[in-house]
Coordinates of C-alpha atoms in Angstrom, one line a residue:
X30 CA 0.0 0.0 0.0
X31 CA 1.0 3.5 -0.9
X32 CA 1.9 5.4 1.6
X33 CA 0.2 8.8 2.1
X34 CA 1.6 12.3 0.9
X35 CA 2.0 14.5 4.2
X36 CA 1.0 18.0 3.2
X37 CA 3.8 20.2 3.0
X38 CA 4.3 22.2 6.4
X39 CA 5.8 25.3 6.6
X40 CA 8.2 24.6 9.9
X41 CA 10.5 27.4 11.1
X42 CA 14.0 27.2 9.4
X43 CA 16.3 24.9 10.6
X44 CA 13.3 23.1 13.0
X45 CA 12.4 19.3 12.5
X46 CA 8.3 19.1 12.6
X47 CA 9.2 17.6 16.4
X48 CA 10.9 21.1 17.6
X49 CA 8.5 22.8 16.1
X50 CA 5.5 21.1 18.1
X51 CA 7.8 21.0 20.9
X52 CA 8.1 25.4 20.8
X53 CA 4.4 25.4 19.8
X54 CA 3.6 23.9 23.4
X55 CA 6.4 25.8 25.1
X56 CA 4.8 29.1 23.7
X57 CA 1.6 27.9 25.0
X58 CA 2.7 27.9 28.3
X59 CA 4.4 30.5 28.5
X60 CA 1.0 32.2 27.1
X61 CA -1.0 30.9 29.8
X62 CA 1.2 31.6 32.6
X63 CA 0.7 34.5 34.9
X64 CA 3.3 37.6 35.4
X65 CA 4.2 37.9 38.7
X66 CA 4.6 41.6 38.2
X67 CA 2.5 42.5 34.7
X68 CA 4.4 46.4 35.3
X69 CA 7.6 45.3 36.4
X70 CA 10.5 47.1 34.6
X71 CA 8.3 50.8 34.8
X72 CA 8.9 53.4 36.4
X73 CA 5.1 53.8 36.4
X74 CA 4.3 50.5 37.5
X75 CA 2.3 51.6 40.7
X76 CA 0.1 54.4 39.1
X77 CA -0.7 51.4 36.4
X78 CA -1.9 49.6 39.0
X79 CA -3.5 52.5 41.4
X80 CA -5.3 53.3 37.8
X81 CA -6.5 49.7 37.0
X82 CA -7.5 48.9 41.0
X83 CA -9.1 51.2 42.1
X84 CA -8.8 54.8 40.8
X85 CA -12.0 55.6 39.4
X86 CA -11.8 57.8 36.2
X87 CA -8.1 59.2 35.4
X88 CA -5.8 60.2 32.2
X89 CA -2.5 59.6 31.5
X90 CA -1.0 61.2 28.4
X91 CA 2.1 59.4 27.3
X92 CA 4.4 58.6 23.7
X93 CA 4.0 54.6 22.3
X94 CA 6.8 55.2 19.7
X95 CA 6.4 58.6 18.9
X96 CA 1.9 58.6 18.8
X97 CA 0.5 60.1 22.1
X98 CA -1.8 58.0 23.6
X99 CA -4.5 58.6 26.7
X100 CA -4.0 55.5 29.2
X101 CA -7.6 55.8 31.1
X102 CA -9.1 53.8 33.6
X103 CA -12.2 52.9 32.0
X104 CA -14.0 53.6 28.6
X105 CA -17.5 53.6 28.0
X106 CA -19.1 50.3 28.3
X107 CA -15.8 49.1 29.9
X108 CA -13.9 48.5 26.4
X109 CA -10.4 48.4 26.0
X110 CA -9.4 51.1 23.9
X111 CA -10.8 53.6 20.7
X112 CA -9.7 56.0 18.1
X113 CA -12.0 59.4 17.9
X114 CA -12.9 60.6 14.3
X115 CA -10.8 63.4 13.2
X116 CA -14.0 65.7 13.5
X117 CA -13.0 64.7 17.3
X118 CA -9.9 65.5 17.5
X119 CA -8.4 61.8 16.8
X120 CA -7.2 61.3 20.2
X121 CA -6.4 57.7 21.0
X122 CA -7.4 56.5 24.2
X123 CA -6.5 52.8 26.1
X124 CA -8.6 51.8 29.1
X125 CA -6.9 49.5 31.7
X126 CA -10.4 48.5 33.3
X127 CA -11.9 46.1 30.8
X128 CA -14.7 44.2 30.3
X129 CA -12.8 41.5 28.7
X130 CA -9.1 40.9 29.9
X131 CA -6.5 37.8 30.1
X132 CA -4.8 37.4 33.6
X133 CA -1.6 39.6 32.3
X134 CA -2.6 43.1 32.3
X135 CA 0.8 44.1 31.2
X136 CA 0.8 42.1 28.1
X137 CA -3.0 43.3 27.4
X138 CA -2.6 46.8 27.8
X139 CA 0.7 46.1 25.6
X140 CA -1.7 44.8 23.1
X141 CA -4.0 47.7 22.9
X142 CA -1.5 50.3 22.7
X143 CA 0.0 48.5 20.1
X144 CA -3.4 48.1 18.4
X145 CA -4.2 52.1 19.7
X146 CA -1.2 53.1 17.6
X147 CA -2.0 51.4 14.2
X148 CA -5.5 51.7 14.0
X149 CA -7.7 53.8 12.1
X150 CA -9.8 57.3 13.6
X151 CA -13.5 55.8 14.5
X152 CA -12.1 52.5 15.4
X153 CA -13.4 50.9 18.6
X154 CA -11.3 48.0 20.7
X155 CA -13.9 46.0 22.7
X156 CA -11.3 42.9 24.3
X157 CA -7.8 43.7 25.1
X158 CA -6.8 39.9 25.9
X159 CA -3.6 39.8 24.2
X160 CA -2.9 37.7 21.8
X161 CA 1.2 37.0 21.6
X162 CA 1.0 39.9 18.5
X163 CA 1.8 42.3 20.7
X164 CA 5.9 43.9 21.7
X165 CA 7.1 43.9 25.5
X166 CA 4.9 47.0 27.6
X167 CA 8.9 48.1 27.8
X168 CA 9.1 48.5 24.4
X169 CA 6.1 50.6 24.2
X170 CA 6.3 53.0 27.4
X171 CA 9.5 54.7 28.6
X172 CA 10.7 53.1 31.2
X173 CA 12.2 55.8 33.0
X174 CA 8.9 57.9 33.1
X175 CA 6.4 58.1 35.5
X176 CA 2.9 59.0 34.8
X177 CA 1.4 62.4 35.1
X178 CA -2.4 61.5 36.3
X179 CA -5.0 63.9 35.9
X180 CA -8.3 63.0 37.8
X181 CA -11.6 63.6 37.2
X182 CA -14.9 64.2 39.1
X183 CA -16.8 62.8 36.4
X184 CA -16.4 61.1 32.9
X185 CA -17.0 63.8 31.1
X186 CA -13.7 63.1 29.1
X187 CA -15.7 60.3 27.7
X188 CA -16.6 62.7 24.8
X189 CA -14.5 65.0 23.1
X190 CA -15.1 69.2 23.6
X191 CA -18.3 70.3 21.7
X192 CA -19.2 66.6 21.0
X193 CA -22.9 66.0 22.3
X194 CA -24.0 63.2 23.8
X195 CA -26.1 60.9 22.5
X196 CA -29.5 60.9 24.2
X197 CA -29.4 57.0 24.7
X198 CA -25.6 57.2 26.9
X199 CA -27.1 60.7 28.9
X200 CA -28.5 58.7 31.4
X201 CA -25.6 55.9 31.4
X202 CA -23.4 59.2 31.9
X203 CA -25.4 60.3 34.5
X204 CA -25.1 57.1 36.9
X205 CA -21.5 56.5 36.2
X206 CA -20.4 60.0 37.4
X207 CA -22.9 59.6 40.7
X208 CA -20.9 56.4 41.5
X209 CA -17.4 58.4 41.2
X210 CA -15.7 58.2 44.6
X211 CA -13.6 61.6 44.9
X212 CA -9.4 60.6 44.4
X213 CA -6.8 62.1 43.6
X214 CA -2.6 61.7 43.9
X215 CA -1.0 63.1 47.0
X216 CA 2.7 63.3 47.4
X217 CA 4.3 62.7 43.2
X218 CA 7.6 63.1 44.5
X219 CA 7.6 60.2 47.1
X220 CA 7.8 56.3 46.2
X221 CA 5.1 54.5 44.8
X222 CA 1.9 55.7 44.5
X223 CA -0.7 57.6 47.1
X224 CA -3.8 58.1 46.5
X225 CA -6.4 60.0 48.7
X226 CA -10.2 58.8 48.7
X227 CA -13.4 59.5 50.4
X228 CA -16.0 57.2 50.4
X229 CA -17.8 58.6 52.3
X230 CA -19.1 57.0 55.7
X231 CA -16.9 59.0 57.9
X232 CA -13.6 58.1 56.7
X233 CA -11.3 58.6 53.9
X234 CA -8.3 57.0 53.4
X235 CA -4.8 56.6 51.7
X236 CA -3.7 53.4 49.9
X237 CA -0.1 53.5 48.9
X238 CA 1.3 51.5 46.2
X239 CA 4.7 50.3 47.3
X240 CA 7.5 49.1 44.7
X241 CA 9.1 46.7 47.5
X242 CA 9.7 43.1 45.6
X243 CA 10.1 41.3 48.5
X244 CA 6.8 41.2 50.7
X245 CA 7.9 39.0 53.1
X246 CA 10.5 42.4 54.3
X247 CA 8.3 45.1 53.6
X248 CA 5.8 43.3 55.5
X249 CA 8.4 42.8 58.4
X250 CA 9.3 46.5 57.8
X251 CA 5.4 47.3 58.7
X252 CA 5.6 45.1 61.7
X253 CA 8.8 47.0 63.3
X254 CA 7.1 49.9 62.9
X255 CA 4.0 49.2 63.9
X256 CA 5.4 47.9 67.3
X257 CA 6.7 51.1 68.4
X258 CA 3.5 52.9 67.6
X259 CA 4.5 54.5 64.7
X260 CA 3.0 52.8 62.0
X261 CA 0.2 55.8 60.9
X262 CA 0.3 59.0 59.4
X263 CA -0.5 61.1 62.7
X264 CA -3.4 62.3 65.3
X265 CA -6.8 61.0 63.9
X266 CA -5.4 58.2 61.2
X267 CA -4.5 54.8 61.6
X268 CA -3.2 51.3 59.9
X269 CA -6.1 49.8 58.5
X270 CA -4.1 47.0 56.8
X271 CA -2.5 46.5 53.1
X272 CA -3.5 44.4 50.1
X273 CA -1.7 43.0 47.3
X274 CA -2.1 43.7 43.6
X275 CA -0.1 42.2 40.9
X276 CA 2.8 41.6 42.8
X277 CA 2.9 44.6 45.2
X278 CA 2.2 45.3 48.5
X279 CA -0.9 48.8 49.6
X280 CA -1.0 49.8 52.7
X281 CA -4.3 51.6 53.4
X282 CA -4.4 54.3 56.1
X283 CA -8.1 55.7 57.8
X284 CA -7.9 59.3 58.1
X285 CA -10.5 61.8 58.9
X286 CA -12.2 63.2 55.7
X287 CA -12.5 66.7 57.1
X288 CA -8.6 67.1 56.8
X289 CA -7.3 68.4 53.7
X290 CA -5.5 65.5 51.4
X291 CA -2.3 67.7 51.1
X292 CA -1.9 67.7 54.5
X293 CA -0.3 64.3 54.7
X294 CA 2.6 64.5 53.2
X295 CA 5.3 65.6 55.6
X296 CA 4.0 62.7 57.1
X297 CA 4.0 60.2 54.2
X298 CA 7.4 61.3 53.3
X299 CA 8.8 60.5 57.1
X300 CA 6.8 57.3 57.2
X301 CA 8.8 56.1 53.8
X302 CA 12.1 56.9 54.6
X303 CA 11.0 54.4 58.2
X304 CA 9.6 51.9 55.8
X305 CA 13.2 52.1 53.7
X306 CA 15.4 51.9 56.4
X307 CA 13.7 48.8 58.4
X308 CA 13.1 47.1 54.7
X309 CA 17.3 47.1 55.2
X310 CA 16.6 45.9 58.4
X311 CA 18.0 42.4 58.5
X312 CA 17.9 41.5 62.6
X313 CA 15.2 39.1 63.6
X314 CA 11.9 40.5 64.7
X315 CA 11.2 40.7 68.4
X316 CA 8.1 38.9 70.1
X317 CA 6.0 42.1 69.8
X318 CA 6.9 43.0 66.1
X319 CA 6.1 39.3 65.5
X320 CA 2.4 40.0 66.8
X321 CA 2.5 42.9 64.4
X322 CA 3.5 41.1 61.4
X323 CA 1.0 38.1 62.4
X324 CA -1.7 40.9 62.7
X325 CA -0.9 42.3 59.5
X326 CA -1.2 38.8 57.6
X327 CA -4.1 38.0 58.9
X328 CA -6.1 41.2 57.3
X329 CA -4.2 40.6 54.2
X330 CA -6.3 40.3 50.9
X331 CA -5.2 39.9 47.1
X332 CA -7.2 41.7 44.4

């Protein structure tokens, strides 16, 4: 019996059909795996994350290889990214909470800058999953550069100056600025990102993005100064206890809304040069920094 013609396969030069399965699998993996730290390598890592957690409508204007590009928090209808019509000014805008995501942020919002870029002026982006098309988020953002956030009351910004808007998204409009809880950036100059909410309810509070990589010390750096009764940002606030997103450590401070934002950050700047000098801090804990640390943990959440 004949044997059958295999139909020619185009295999990657110098690759056996074998290999090639063998790198197809490999590069599924790899695709499926999680990033520890999505932002890792940016300078603006924790305002990405402040802006896809829990900042509620924000721009960022920055350069993907020369095009500006708005990085928002959220578009209409929670897509991932669009291009206005010239009549609109063009402006191309990427959203970082999505309705339809993969479980690396970095490597979507690569994706949808990427796509932001080379796409065409009344073009709409509804999923951002990313897709293996897309360069490295370093290759796309400076590196170096931090992000300069403008907040917003409202989503206003949805629609560009002089645009109306359409009679069926007014009352959309409406509800989404009514659930705006008021935010903005204290302290730019100081490490990681701060930002200042009210929720109303009697208390506002800070939640700091820290660029620690090791949790496990930062953590322990909490606990030390916790234990001497320093761990707050003064009369009226304390440690309500930290979170982690995307490979970063928040600690979230209650403060009393009635006190101006601003007013924190002598205090936020002391507090991160203690946090710096006991992350250094390599002696053992003592019995009472231990019952810190063990307090801390167990009030820990991941988002």
């Amino acid at each position: 019996m004949a044997k059958k013609n295999r139909k020619k396969e185009d295999l990657p030069e110098g690759m056996s059909r074998r290999q090639a399965k063998l790198a197809a699998r490999a590069a599924e993996r790899e695709a499926l795996q999680k990033d520890p730290r999505p932002y890792g390598g940016l300078a603006a890592e924790t305002q990405l994350i402040a802006m896809q957690e829990f900042v509620p409508s924000a721009v960022a204007k920055v350069e993907v290889n020369g095009t500006p590009v708005s990085i928002v928090t959220v578009l209409p209808g929670a897509g991932a990214a669009l291009v206005r019509d010239e009549s609109q000014g063009g402006e191309r805008l990427v959203a970082l909470q999505v309705k339809s995501h993969s479980h690396n942020p970095g490597r979507d919002l690569a994706y949808a800058l990427n796509w932001a870029v080379n796409a065409a002026p009344g073009e709409s982006l509804e999923s951002t999953v990313a897709d293996g098309s897309q360069p490295k988020i370093t290759e796309l953002l400076d590196e170096n550069v931090k992000l300069e956030i403008v907040a917003h009351d409202d989503f206003n910004w949805w629609f560009a100056e002089g645009e109306a808007v359409p009679a069926e998204i007014q009352q959309a409009l409406a509800q989404a600025n009514d659930s705006i809880v008021p935010s903005r950036e204290v302290g730019t100059d100081l490490t990681g990102a701060i930002w200042w909410v009210n929720p109303g309810g009697g208390k506002a509070h800070i939640r700091w993005v820290r660029p620690e990589e090791n949790e496990n010390k930062l953590l322990n750096a909490l606990a030390r100064i916790g234990a001497r009764g320093e761990l707050n940002l003064g009369e009226g606030t304390k440690f309500a206890g930290a979170f982690r997103a995307h490979g970063l450590t928040v600690p979230v401070f209650d403060l009393d809304p009635e006190v101006g934002m601003n007013s924190y950050e002598d205090a936020l700047k002391a507090l991160g040069e203690e946090i710096e000098k006991e992350y250094a801090n390599a002696e053992p804990l003592t019995s009472e920094e231990r019952r810190q640390l063990e307090n801390i943990k167990s009030r820990q959440v991941t988002i």
